[in-house]
Amino acid sequence: MEEGTGDSENLRAGIVAGNSSECGQQPVVEKCETIHVAIVCAGYNASRDVVTLVKSVLFHRRNPLHFHLIADSIAEQILATLFQTWMVPAVRVDFYNADELKSEVSWIPNKHYSGIYGLMKLVLTKTLPANLERVIVLDTDITFATDIAELWAVFHKFKGQQVLGLVENQSDWYLGNLWKNHRPWPALGRGYNTGVILLLLDKLRKMKWEQMWRLTAERELMGMLSTSLADQDIFNAVIKQNPFLVYQLPCFWNVQLSDHTRSEQCYRDVSDLKVIHWNSPKKLRVKNKHVEFFRNLYLTFLEYDGNLLRRELFGCPSEADVNSENLQKQLSELDEDDLCYEFRRERFTVHRTHLYFLHYEYEPASDNTDVTLVAQLSMDRLQMLEAICKHWEGPVSLALYLSDAEAQQFLRYAQGSEVLMGRHNVAYHIVYKEGQFYPVNLLRNVAMKHVGTPYMFLSDIDFLPMYGLYEYLRKSVIQLDLTNTKKAMIVPAFETLRYRLSFPKSKAELLSMLDMGTLFTFRYHVWTKGHAPTNFAKWRTATTPYRVEWEADFEPYVVVRRDCPEYDRRFVGFGWNKVAHIMELDAQEYEFIVLPNAYMIHMPHAPSFDITKFRSNKQYRICLKTLKEEFQQDMSRRYGFAALKYLTAENNS
């Protein structure tokens, strides 16, 4: 065993030394040395790109990593949650507020599509901690095909006043002959590409880098008026004046796939490649003889299961992660011989979570009546999204339970849908698959937690709300004074067994369909108790809201304030997940009020995997009953005398 370890260490040393002929050279990156990486990231799309880049780095790495993310508030919210829930050992992440840096670079007119954020690499000497000596700076559209430690080792090759490690630009841009009257910024020969930069921060600070680039930018802007390639133009103008600053990296550290490149001249063979840079908004459509290889590499990391990257770095002392330690403690307290161990374990599983997977834009209405529809789904219910969007024009918060590969399928589906692309007020939060159960209540909690309106309509993905429900609920919020009272407004639920339904446009039309047998009250055939207390007989003729009392197994769909209790995570898969929530609302003395002119209709679909498991697996049903009893005991501990009725109701039912 020991001998094998030695061999792999020698191999690693050879790789890190940089494939050079200097065979006797010692590895220049220590085994547990932390590698620092800085990335500027703003907005929803760039956050998705960062994840793919990070996966490619994690896949090959053997060293602790410290990511320095210069992010706007959107990217910080997304990536902070992602890294916290990813829980990758020996990875640290720090955020720096990009919005606070805007004033440093906003005076520079920039025509590049990256906008103001494309200039922020210029201020890293000021932004990053004063004691940080060196850093690798990466664009978000980068994929690693090797261990990043090899690149970190290149710092040791810097000599004299070299403070920037850059690869030559592989396009003809700076040669200035791409079209008539094309005037690029000044550059040394072909210029350098800033998609990958090695920055020797301590030396740059001593050289007064800040003044150097500012003076250069001011001087050049007098003639150029704006930058075309953001920070890259300014870096090149500085280098043109001070060529000694650059250590030229071999081109395989930044193989550029934009439209005008000669990147193929850079490498003989794909085995030479170390970093691929998709530096074109068109990404995968560039013309290059190896483009299939590049595309496959990119797609591999796009769809790679991020959970597999949580592997430990052996032999390196890692900073104790409090979350990870708490989790281990909770898991160690469980009894592995318990027949319901898998169920109990599930509530402690930390699922990697990517919030706002697509662009989201919504300002809640100022009248304080706004309502968000909340639901969760997996891949097999994707076809419901367009229909719901047609029925509900208000904001939506969705949690999607997907694998990494499914998340990419979802992205293609959404981007190919005119209906979904026409809606910016739908927030899609991806919770990545892990474990053997469908974590239904965790998903609901994720969707609820990111509601930005004062009220939420807690629905399910296989229901279509009546047309106009959004406006009706907002009026009801005022009418029933939900701001100052604890109320849960019930939207009565119906179902159809027909796949093609002419959706009723009014309550009168719905009642006649009910009489004709094309519609039924929800679960009428299999689980009447779930919705019986709604009192459908009364609803038929009701013209004003009416109160109903809680009964055992009641699970209506409700509109509540955003501060209502969370769902209980112990209930996974099928059974009791909503019942427990409604019971808790009742224990907290919410009034249940049925809305007389509201309705929603359940659309038919194949049974879920979990309901099949519930029906076919006796152990599953036994564990569900155990969890139910434990929940009720917890309720009586938490709510005392008020909760006793749940135990008696259960015994009578």
XYZ file of C-alpha atoms in Angstrom:
653
model
C 0.000 0.000 0.000
C 2.757 2.419 1.060
C 4.773 1.709 -2.102
C 1.801 2.492 -4.314
C 1.287 5.782 -2.519
C 4.916 6.692 -3.144
C 4.544 6.008 -6.866
C 1.474 8.184 -7.168
C 3.267 10.972 -5.256
C 6.179 10.743 -7.733
C 3.784 10.827 -10.648
C 2.050 13.853 -9.167
C 5.408 15.566 -8.648
C 6.272 14.964 -12.298
C 2.986 16.417 -13.468
C 3.212 19.459 -11.229
C 6.775 20.143 -12.318
C 5.255 20.967 -15.674
C 6.119 18.126 -18.109
C 9.566 19.658 -18.448
C 12.792 17.925 -19.269
C 14.216 18.990 -15.883
C 13.468 15.575 -14.430
C 15.299 16.050 -11.174
C 13.223 19.097 -10.271
C 11.264 18.911 -7.038
C 7.485 19.554 -7.133
C 6.930 23.275 -6.748
C 3.440 23.037 -5.233
C 3.371 21.677 -1.696
C 1.011 18.788 -1.050
C -1.402 20.817 1.105
C -0.714 24.280 -0.286
C -3.899 26.290 -0.819
C -4.488 27.500 -4.374
C -6.245 30.852 -4.668
C -8.644 31.521 -7.550
C -10.455 34.798 -8.265
C -13.548 35.022 -10.486
C -15.733 38.015 -11.312
C -19.346 36.905 -11.551
C -22.568 38.877 -11.956
C -26.122 37.809 -12.674
C -28.000 34.555 -13.163
C -26.352 33.169 -16.309
C -22.781 33.808 -15.179
C -23.587 31.958 -11.924
C -24.492 28.871 -13.953
C -21.212 29.155 -15.896
C -19.201 29.418 -12.666
C -20.634 26.092 -11.492
C -19.365 24.304 -14.622
C -15.933 25.933 -14.269
C -15.744 24.983 -10.569
C -16.746 21.382 -11.329
C -13.901 21.049 -13.851
C -11.419 22.467 -11.303
C -12.692 20.216 -8.475
C -12.621 17.148 -10.696
C -8.844 17.356 -11.275
C -7.639 19.058 -8.090
C -5.467 17.535 -5.369
C -4.997 20.693 -3.278
C -7.143 22.804 -0.975
C -8.834 25.630 -2.892
C -9.828 29.135 -1.879
C -12.234 30.857 -4.287
C -12.438 34.649 -4.188
C -15.695 35.611 -5.904
C -16.243 39.223 -6.896
C -20.023 39.034 -7.214
C -23.104 41.200 -7.452
C -25.887 40.562 -4.907
C -27.643 38.069 -7.222
C -24.580 35.920 -7.869
C -23.596 36.054 -4.197
C -27.000 34.788 -3.044
C -26.927 31.970 -5.600
C -23.308 30.889 -5.135
C -23.203 31.276 -1.338
C -26.171 28.878 -1.039
C -24.681 26.542 -3.626
C -21.301 26.224 -1.871
C -22.878 25.949 1.617
C -25.086 23.062 0.466
C -22.398 21.481 -1.717
C -20.153 21.007 1.342
C -17.005 20.144 -0.609
C -14.096 19.413 1.769
C -11.027 21.694 1.627
C -12.792 24.427 -0.328
C -13.193 27.918 1.069
C -15.209 30.675 -0.586
C -15.127 34.412 0.085
C -17.282 37.061 -1.553
C -16.411 40.640 -2.430
C -19.200 43.068 -3.255
C -18.942 43.937 -6.950
C -21.503 46.714 -6.624
C -19.178 48.572 -4.242
C -16.412 48.391 -6.867
C -18.469 49.910 -9.673
C -17.294 53.448 -8.932
C -13.669 52.292 -9.428
C -14.270 51.456 -13.107
C -17.581 53.085 -14.089
C -15.687 56.050 -15.608
C -14.401 53.762 -18.395
C -16.829 53.533 -21.357
C -17.000 49.849 -22.401
C -18.681 48.338 -25.469
C -18.062 44.702 -24.474
C -21.083 42.488 -23.644
C -19.711 41.853 -20.133
C -20.509 45.484 -19.245
C -19.061 47.119 -16.156
C -18.182 43.758 -14.549
C -15.788 43.073 -17.437
C -13.502 45.789 -16.039
C -13.301 44.602 -12.430
C -10.196 42.409 -12.810
C -8.272 45.680 -12.962
C -8.992 46.418 -9.280
C -8.121 43.017 -7.773
C -4.941 44.307 -6.096
C -7.184 46.622 -4.070
C -10.136 44.262 -3.617
C -8.465 41.046 -2.497
C -6.962 40.741 1.024
C -3.716 42.695 1.464
C -1.919 39.554 2.691
C -2.817 37.518 -0.418
C 0.373 37.288 -2.472
C -0.769 35.539 -5.644
C -3.942 34.486 -7.372
C -5.153 32.781 -10.547
C -7.855 34.904 -12.194
C -10.378 33.126 -14.434
C -13.232 34.133 -16.706
C -16.492 32.281 -16.052
C -16.444 30.545 -19.483
C -13.372 28.408 -18.751
C -13.078 24.607 -18.529
C -10.072 22.876 -16.946
C -8.726 19.646 -18.455
C -5.948 19.252 -15.881
C -5.023 19.895 -12.232
C -5.019 23.643 -11.507
C -1.889 23.059 -9.331
C 0.116 22.797 -12.583
C -0.860 26.360 -13.403
C -0.176 27.527 -9.829
C 3.342 26.067 -10.171
C 4.081 28.435 -13.065
C 4.378 31.332 -10.568
C 7.804 29.886 -9.687
C 9.000 30.601 -13.238
C 8.424 34.351 -12.967
C 11.707 36.287 -13.049
C 12.744 39.902 -12.543
C 9.759 42.246 -12.716
C 7.337 39.706 -14.200
C 4.027 40.076 -12.362
C 1.424 38.953 -14.941
C 1.174 35.473 -16.463
C -0.836 35.579 -19.714
C -1.374 33.590 -22.903
C -1.000 35.305 -26.257
C -4.248 36.286 -27.945
C -5.137 33.645 -30.526
C -7.321 35.926 -32.644
C -6.169 38.611 -35.064
C -8.096 41.292 -33.181
C -5.131 43.400 -32.037
C -3.443 43.185 -35.453
C -6.188 45.536 -36.594
C -7.031 44.011 -39.964
C -10.350 42.274 -39.323
C -12.460 44.785 -41.271
C -12.228 48.214 -42.828
C -11.454 51.007 -40.313
C -11.008 48.436 -37.474
C -8.923 50.253 -34.811
C -8.021 48.103 -31.802
C -6.325 49.335 -28.636
C -2.504 49.276 -28.615
C -0.990 45.865 -27.873
C 2.315 44.051 -28.131
C 2.039 42.058 -31.363
C -1.070 39.897 -31.146
C -1.675 41.077 -27.591
C -2.641 38.897 -24.621
C -5.933 37.263 -23.619
C -7.134 37.954 -20.054
C -9.425 34.900 -19.688
C -6.667 33.294 -17.587
C -4.272 35.529 -15.614
C -1.621 34.774 -13.022
C -1.372 37.852 -10.778
C 1.579 38.362 -8.449
C -0.386 40.653 -6.156
C 2.293 41.650 -3.647
C 4.686 42.834 -6.383
C 1.898 44.547 -8.339
C 0.981 46.551 -5.263
C 4.599 47.630 -4.767
C 4.732 48.726 -8.433
C 1.671 50.920 -7.883
C -0.376 48.927 -10.386
C -3.465 50.991 -9.544
C -1.872 54.240 -10.822
C -0.247 52.471 -13.766
C -3.432 51.139 -15.346
C -5.487 54.258 -14.559
C -3.011 56.606 -16.252
C -2.802 54.308 -19.272
C -6.598 54.040 -19.547
C -7.057 57.807 -19.251
C -4.450 58.444 -21.933
C -5.787 55.876 -24.430
C -9.446 56.825 -23.926
C -8.701 60.292 -25.270
C -8.289 58.720 -28.695
C -10.204 55.434 -28.409
C -13.336 56.764 -26.613
C -14.241 53.330 -25.171
C -12.916 49.801 -24.641
C -14.082 47.059 -26.983
C -12.762 44.094 -24.986
C -13.154 45.469 -21.435
C -10.181 44.848 -19.080
C -8.220 43.108 -21.865
C -7.724 46.371 -23.804
C -6.330 48.137 -20.735
C -4.048 45.244 -19.689
C -2.637 45.194 -23.232
C -2.098 48.943 -23.368
C -0.160 48.766 -20.064
C 1.920 45.830 -21.366
C 2.704 47.634 -24.621
C 4.359 50.346 -22.474
C 5.936 47.854 -20.014
C 6.644 44.530 -21.793
C 8.822 43.346 -18.868
C 5.688 42.842 -16.710
C 4.614 39.702 -18.594
C 5.555 36.074 -18.271
C 4.083 34.529 -21.423
C 2.242 31.332 -20.567
C 2.234 28.457 -23.056
C -0.889 28.712 -25.190
C -2.440 25.471 -23.848
C -3.255 27.363 -20.605
C -5.913 29.331 -22.488
C -7.037 27.712 -25.746
C -9.415 30.343 -27.082
C -12.446 29.267 -29.054
C -13.817 32.508 -30.384
C -14.761 33.176 -33.986
C -11.534 34.745 -35.232
C -8.951 32.531 -33.548
C -6.093 30.457 -34.800
C -6.165 28.328 -31.638
C -5.489 25.146 -33.648
C -1.952 26.384 -34.296
C -1.476 26.432 -30.543
C -1.475 22.695 -29.859
C -0.457 19.630 -31.824
C -2.848 17.260 -30.189
C -5.781 17.369 -27.776
C -3.652 15.643 -25.152
C -1.733 18.958 -24.814
C -4.802 20.888 -23.754
C -5.054 22.209 -20.229
C -7.615 25.032 -20.287
C -10.362 25.659 -22.831
C -11.819 29.171 -23.041
C -15.209 29.571 -24.699
C -14.635 33.279 -25.234
C -17.557 33.912 -27.500
C -21.225 34.354 -26.598
C -21.888 31.699 -29.252
C -19.913 29.185 -27.187
C -20.352 25.785 -28.815
C -20.896 26.882 -32.416
C -17.328 27.887 -33.260
C -15.529 26.343 -36.240
C -12.562 24.321 -35.072
C -11.405 20.886 -36.154
C -11.521 19.635 -32.549
C -14.807 21.291 -31.653
C -16.475 17.917 -30.950
C -13.804 17.113 -28.375
C -14.282 20.535 -26.751
C -18.044 20.239 -26.767
C -17.934 16.805 -25.148
C -15.515 17.994 -22.478
C -17.764 20.951 -21.705
C -20.934 18.822 -21.622
C -19.210 16.288 -19.375
C -18.782 18.888 -16.636
C -22.099 20.537 -17.323
C -23.902 17.263 -16.590
C -21.402 15.765 -14.118
C -22.925 14.764 -10.781
C -21.596 17.424 -8.402
C -22.158 15.127 -5.395
C -19.233 12.994 -6.592
C -16.905 15.972 -6.065
C -17.419 15.965 -2.296
C -14.422 13.689 -1.868
C -11.969 14.258 0.961
C -8.393 15.406 0.362
C -6.457 12.829 2.346
C -3.443 13.863 4.353
C -4.284 17.577 4.466
C -5.565 19.069 7.710
C -8.830 20.746 6.757
C -10.397 23.628 8.607
C -13.250 22.181 10.647
C -16.490 23.014 8.874
C -19.142 23.646 11.540
C -22.026 22.543 9.271
C -20.264 19.333 8.374
C -19.449 18.569 12.029
C -23.047 19.174 13.132
C -24.281 16.892 10.387
C -21.903 14.094 11.409
C -23.006 14.481 15.037
C -26.720 14.240 14.108
C -26.114 11.198 11.930
C -24.041 9.460 14.601
C -26.970 9.777 17.022
C -29.221 7.711 14.729
C -29.567 3.971 15.269
C -28.456 2.175 12.105
C -30.338 -0.983 13.139
C -33.633 0.918 13.252
C -35.836 -0.371 10.399
C -36.741 3.252 9.627
C -33.103 4.434 9.647
C -33.197 5.504 5.977
C -36.281 7.682 6.623
C -34.725 9.321 9.664
C -31.428 9.907 7.899
C -33.193 11.696 5.060
C -34.162 14.734 7.126
C -30.471 15.447 7.776
C -29.355 15.072 4.154
C -27.961 18.348 2.816
C -29.048 18.678 -0.801
C -26.923 20.841 -3.078
C -29.163 23.753 -4.060
C -28.871 26.173 -6.983
C -31.281 29.075 -6.452
C -32.601 31.159 -9.368
C -31.297 28.792 -12.044
C -32.789 31.083 -14.716
C -33.065 34.851 -14.953
C -35.628 36.214 -12.454
C -37.060 39.693 -12.300
C -40.002 40.811 -10.207
C -40.944 43.733 -7.994
C -43.833 42.873 -5.626
C -46.863 45.162 -5.945
C -46.673 48.126 -3.587
C -50.202 47.591 -2.206
C -49.018 44.705 0.038
C -51.510 42.187 -1.389
C -49.162 40.293 -3.678
C -49.272 36.482 -3.757
C -46.682 33.968 -5.055
C -47.718 30.489 -6.183
C -45.440 27.905 -4.521
C -44.935 24.357 -5.827
C -42.310 21.631 -6.329
C -41.737 19.113 -9.097
C -39.427 16.581 -10.699
C -38.647 15.925 -14.369
C -41.835 13.938 -15.042
C -44.057 16.959 -14.319
C -42.206 19.477 -16.492
C -45.044 19.619 -19.010
C -47.283 21.289 -16.375
C -45.181 24.466 -16.282
C -46.505 26.080 -19.460
C -50.127 25.357 -18.511
C -49.678 26.859 -15.027
C -48.062 29.971 -16.540
C -51.112 30.410 -18.770
C -53.469 30.158 -15.789
C -51.501 32.209 -13.257
C -49.945 35.531 -14.240
C -48.528 36.348 -10.794
C -45.089 35.409 -9.422
C -44.191 31.733 -8.959
C -41.542 30.046 -6.778
C -40.688 26.488 -7.823
C -38.292 23.910 -6.402
C -37.209 21.312 -8.967
C -35.725 17.989 -7.846
C -33.248 17.066 -10.594
C -29.905 15.445 -11.314
C -27.178 17.574 -12.925
C -27.966 16.070 -16.336
C -31.710 16.686 -15.861
C -31.002 20.294 -14.880
C -29.429 20.780 -18.322
C -32.425 19.109 -19.998
C -34.692 21.465 -18.063
C -32.591 24.441 -19.181
C -32.947 23.409 -22.844
C -36.685 22.844 -22.360
C -37.224 26.242 -20.721
C -35.088 28.119 -23.237
C -37.005 26.476 -26.061
C -40.396 27.481 -24.643
C -41.859 30.815 -25.712
C -44.276 30.703 -22.775
C -41.552 30.178 -20.139
C -39.079 32.586 -21.739
C -41.808 35.234 -21.807
C -42.074 35.065 -18.007
C -39.417 36.621 -15.777
C -41.461 36.332 -12.561
C -41.004 32.565 -12.213
C -38.132 31.568 -9.890
C -36.697 28.108 -10.583
C -34.644 26.669 -7.704
C -32.843 23.402 -8.416
C -32.418 20.965 -5.530
C -30.067 18.218 -6.679
C -31.008 14.574 -6.288
C -29.491 12.579 -3.480
C -30.687 9.618 -1.411
C -33.555 7.294 -2.209
C -36.596 9.379 -1.221
C -38.317 12.336 -2.816
C -37.711 15.116 -0.226
C -41.093 16.733 -0.868
C -41.196 18.960 2.211
C -37.609 20.131 1.862
C -38.505 21.189 -1.707
C -41.567 23.074 -0.485
C -39.447 24.833 2.143
C -36.853 25.897 -0.441
C -39.590 27.327 -2.681
C -41.280 29.063 0.305
C -38.063 30.535 1.654
C -37.483 32.454 -1.584
C -40.894 34.039 -1.885
C -40.605 37.812 -2.190
C -44.290 38.708 -1.725
C -46.207 39.078 1.581
C -48.466 36.047 0.794
C -48.083 32.620 -0.731
C -50.471 30.198 -2.377
C -49.214 26.734 -1.365
C -50.144 24.603 -4.364
C -48.967 21.446 -6.135
C -47.585 21.246 -9.656
C -50.348 18.996 -11.021
C -53.105 21.559 -10.284
C -54.272 24.279 -12.626
C -55.628 27.363 -10.831
C -58.802 28.881 -12.245
C -58.289 31.782 -14.635
C -58.127 35.050 -12.679
C -57.279 33.360 -9.357
C -54.226 35.617 -8.846
C -56.324 38.817 -8.867
C -59.128 37.199 -6.838
C -56.680 36.139 -4.091
C -55.232 39.648 -3.873
C -58.725 41.078 -3.341
C -59.474 38.387 -0.737
C -56.290 39.262 1.175
C -57.745 42.742 1.767
C -61.313 41.560 2.350
C -60.246 39.059 5.030
C -57.537 41.328 6.524
C -54.793 38.698 6.265
C -52.204 41.310 7.273
C -53.498 41.520 10.831
C -55.082 38.104 11.384
C -53.880 34.508 11.349
C -55.885 33.027 8.497
C -55.390 30.326 5.918
C -57.629 30.951 2.884
C -58.689 27.649 1.316
C -58.890 27.263 -2.468
C -61.294 24.306 -3.025
C -59.712 21.480 -5.038
C -61.366 19.433 -7.791
C -60.106 16.835 -10.232
C -60.720 15.461 -13.675
C -59.898 11.984 -14.893
C -59.776 13.230 -18.493
C -56.486 14.164 -20.112
C -58.251 16.676 -22.363
C -60.439 19.020 -20.365
C -62.264 22.118 -21.492
C -61.288 24.188 -18.443
C -64.337 25.814 -16.746
C -64.290 29.609 -17.076
C -66.609 30.208 -14.116
C -67.974 28.640 -10.937
C -71.334 28.047 -12.702
C -69.591 26.127 -15.484
C -67.612 24.113 -12.920
C -70.799 23.177 -11.027
C -72.489 21.911 -14.183
C -69.375 19.810 -15.012
C -69.540 18.455 -11.461
C -73.189 17.482 -12.003
C -72.344 15.862 -15.334
C -69.515 13.806 -13.841
C -66.650 15.328 -15.881
C -65.287 16.796 -12.638
C -65.170 15.490 -9.057
C -64.165 16.947 -5.724
C -60.459 16.139 -5.247
C -59.633 12.581 -4.134
C -63.368 11.862 -3.892
C -62.781 8.220 -4.886
C -59.706 7.390 -2.807
C -59.246 9.765 0.134
C -62.367 11.772 0.896
C -61.102 12.806 4.337
C -58.330 14.949 2.868
C -60.761 17.598 1.637
C -64.128 16.774 3.221
C -63.934 19.588 5.834
C -63.920 22.134 2.940
C -67.673 21.354 2.875
C -68.294 21.272 -0.877
C -72.090 21.153 -0.399
C -71.921 24.547 1.309
C -69.443 25.877 -1.281
C -71.902 25.224 -4.146
C -74.199 28.002 -2.971
C -71.795 30.160 -0.923
C -71.331 33.755 -2.004
C -69.228 34.896 0.970
C -66.155 33.307 2.631
C -66.992 30.832 5.405
C -64.999 29.312 8.246
C -64.415 25.561 8.617
C -62.909 23.579 11.494
C -59.810 21.399 11.325
C -60.453 17.632 11.193
C -58.078 14.676 11.140
C -56.237 14.176 7.816
C -57.345 17.575 6.447
C -54.946 18.758 3.702
C -56.428 21.679 1.751
C -54.481 24.058 -0.507
C -54.146 27.376 1.278
C -53.050 30.987 0.945
C -51.088 32.170 3.986
C -48.712 34.906 5.061
C -45.077 34.421 4.171
C -44.165 33.937 7.855
C -46.164 30.708 8.254
C -44.382 27.625 9.685
C -42.200 25.464 7.452
C -43.156 21.943 6.359
C -41.805 19.102 8.511
C -38.821 17.482 6.785
C -39.281 14.050 8.344
C -42.063 13.343 5.821
C -40.544 12.279 2.525
C -42.016 10.623 -0.528
C -45.710 9.925 -0.269
C -47.927 10.385 2.767
C -48.705 12.891 5.481
C -46.475 15.664 4.175
C -49.277 18.259 3.802
C -51.489 16.873 6.592
C -48.727 17.585 9.133
C -48.376 21.168 7.897
C -52.096 21.932 8.121
C -52.143 20.400 11.613
C -49.361 22.766 12.668
C -51.248 25.758 11.230
C -54.238 24.686 13.323
C -52.042 24.308 16.428
C -50.824 27.861 15.847
C -54.495 28.946 15.824
C -54.841 29.826 12.160
C -58.488 30.153 11.071
C -59.433 28.164 7.970
C -61.598 30.252 5.618
C -62.994 28.792 2.381
C -63.123 31.177 -0.588
C -66.527 30.989 -2.342
C -65.369 31.871 -5.867
C -61.984 30.166 -6.011
C -61.137 26.730 -7.372
C -58.261 24.660 -8.725
C -58.356 21.459 -10.763
C -56.029 18.468 -10.520
C -54.913 17.150 -13.906
C -54.462 13.383 -14.373
C -50.991 11.838 -14.636
C -49.239 8.511 -14.117
C -48.789 7.643 -10.417
C -45.528 8.866 -8.894
C -42.733 6.465 -7.971
C -43.320 7.226 -4.269
C -47.040 6.390 -4.167
C -46.211 3.075 -5.866
C -43.594 2.407 -3.175
C -46.123 3.298 -0.447
C -48.717 0.896 -1.883
C -46.341 -1.989 -2.498
C -43.965 -1.788 0.462
C -45.259 -2.752 3.909
C -42.129 -1.445 5.697
C -42.667 1.962 4.062
C -46.204 2.123 5.510
C -45.020 1.021 8.972
C -42.309 3.725 9.017
C -44.753 6.379 7.888
C -47.050 5.445 10.791
C -44.093 5.646 13.230
C -43.053 9.076 11.948
C -46.659 10.254 12.199
C -46.858 9.236 15.853
C -43.533 10.911 16.633
C -44.703 14.095 14.906
C -47.868 14.158 17.027
C -45.844 13.685 20.215
C -43.585 16.579 19.161
C -46.704 18.665 18.554
C -48.072 18.024 22.024
C -44.687 18.914 23.527
C -44.558 22.137 21.503
C -48.182 23.257 21.757
C -49.249 21.593 25.008
C -52.927 21.202 25.769
C -54.042 22.592 22.371
C -52.390 19.667 20.616
C -54.082 16.872 22.586
C -56.987 16.806 20.141
C -54.679 15.526 17.397
C -53.929 12.368 19.352
C -57.597 11.702 20.089
C -58.674 12.543 16.538
C -56.097 10.080 15.276
C -57.383 7.331 17.562
C -60.957 7.900 16.403
C -60.137 7.966 12.692
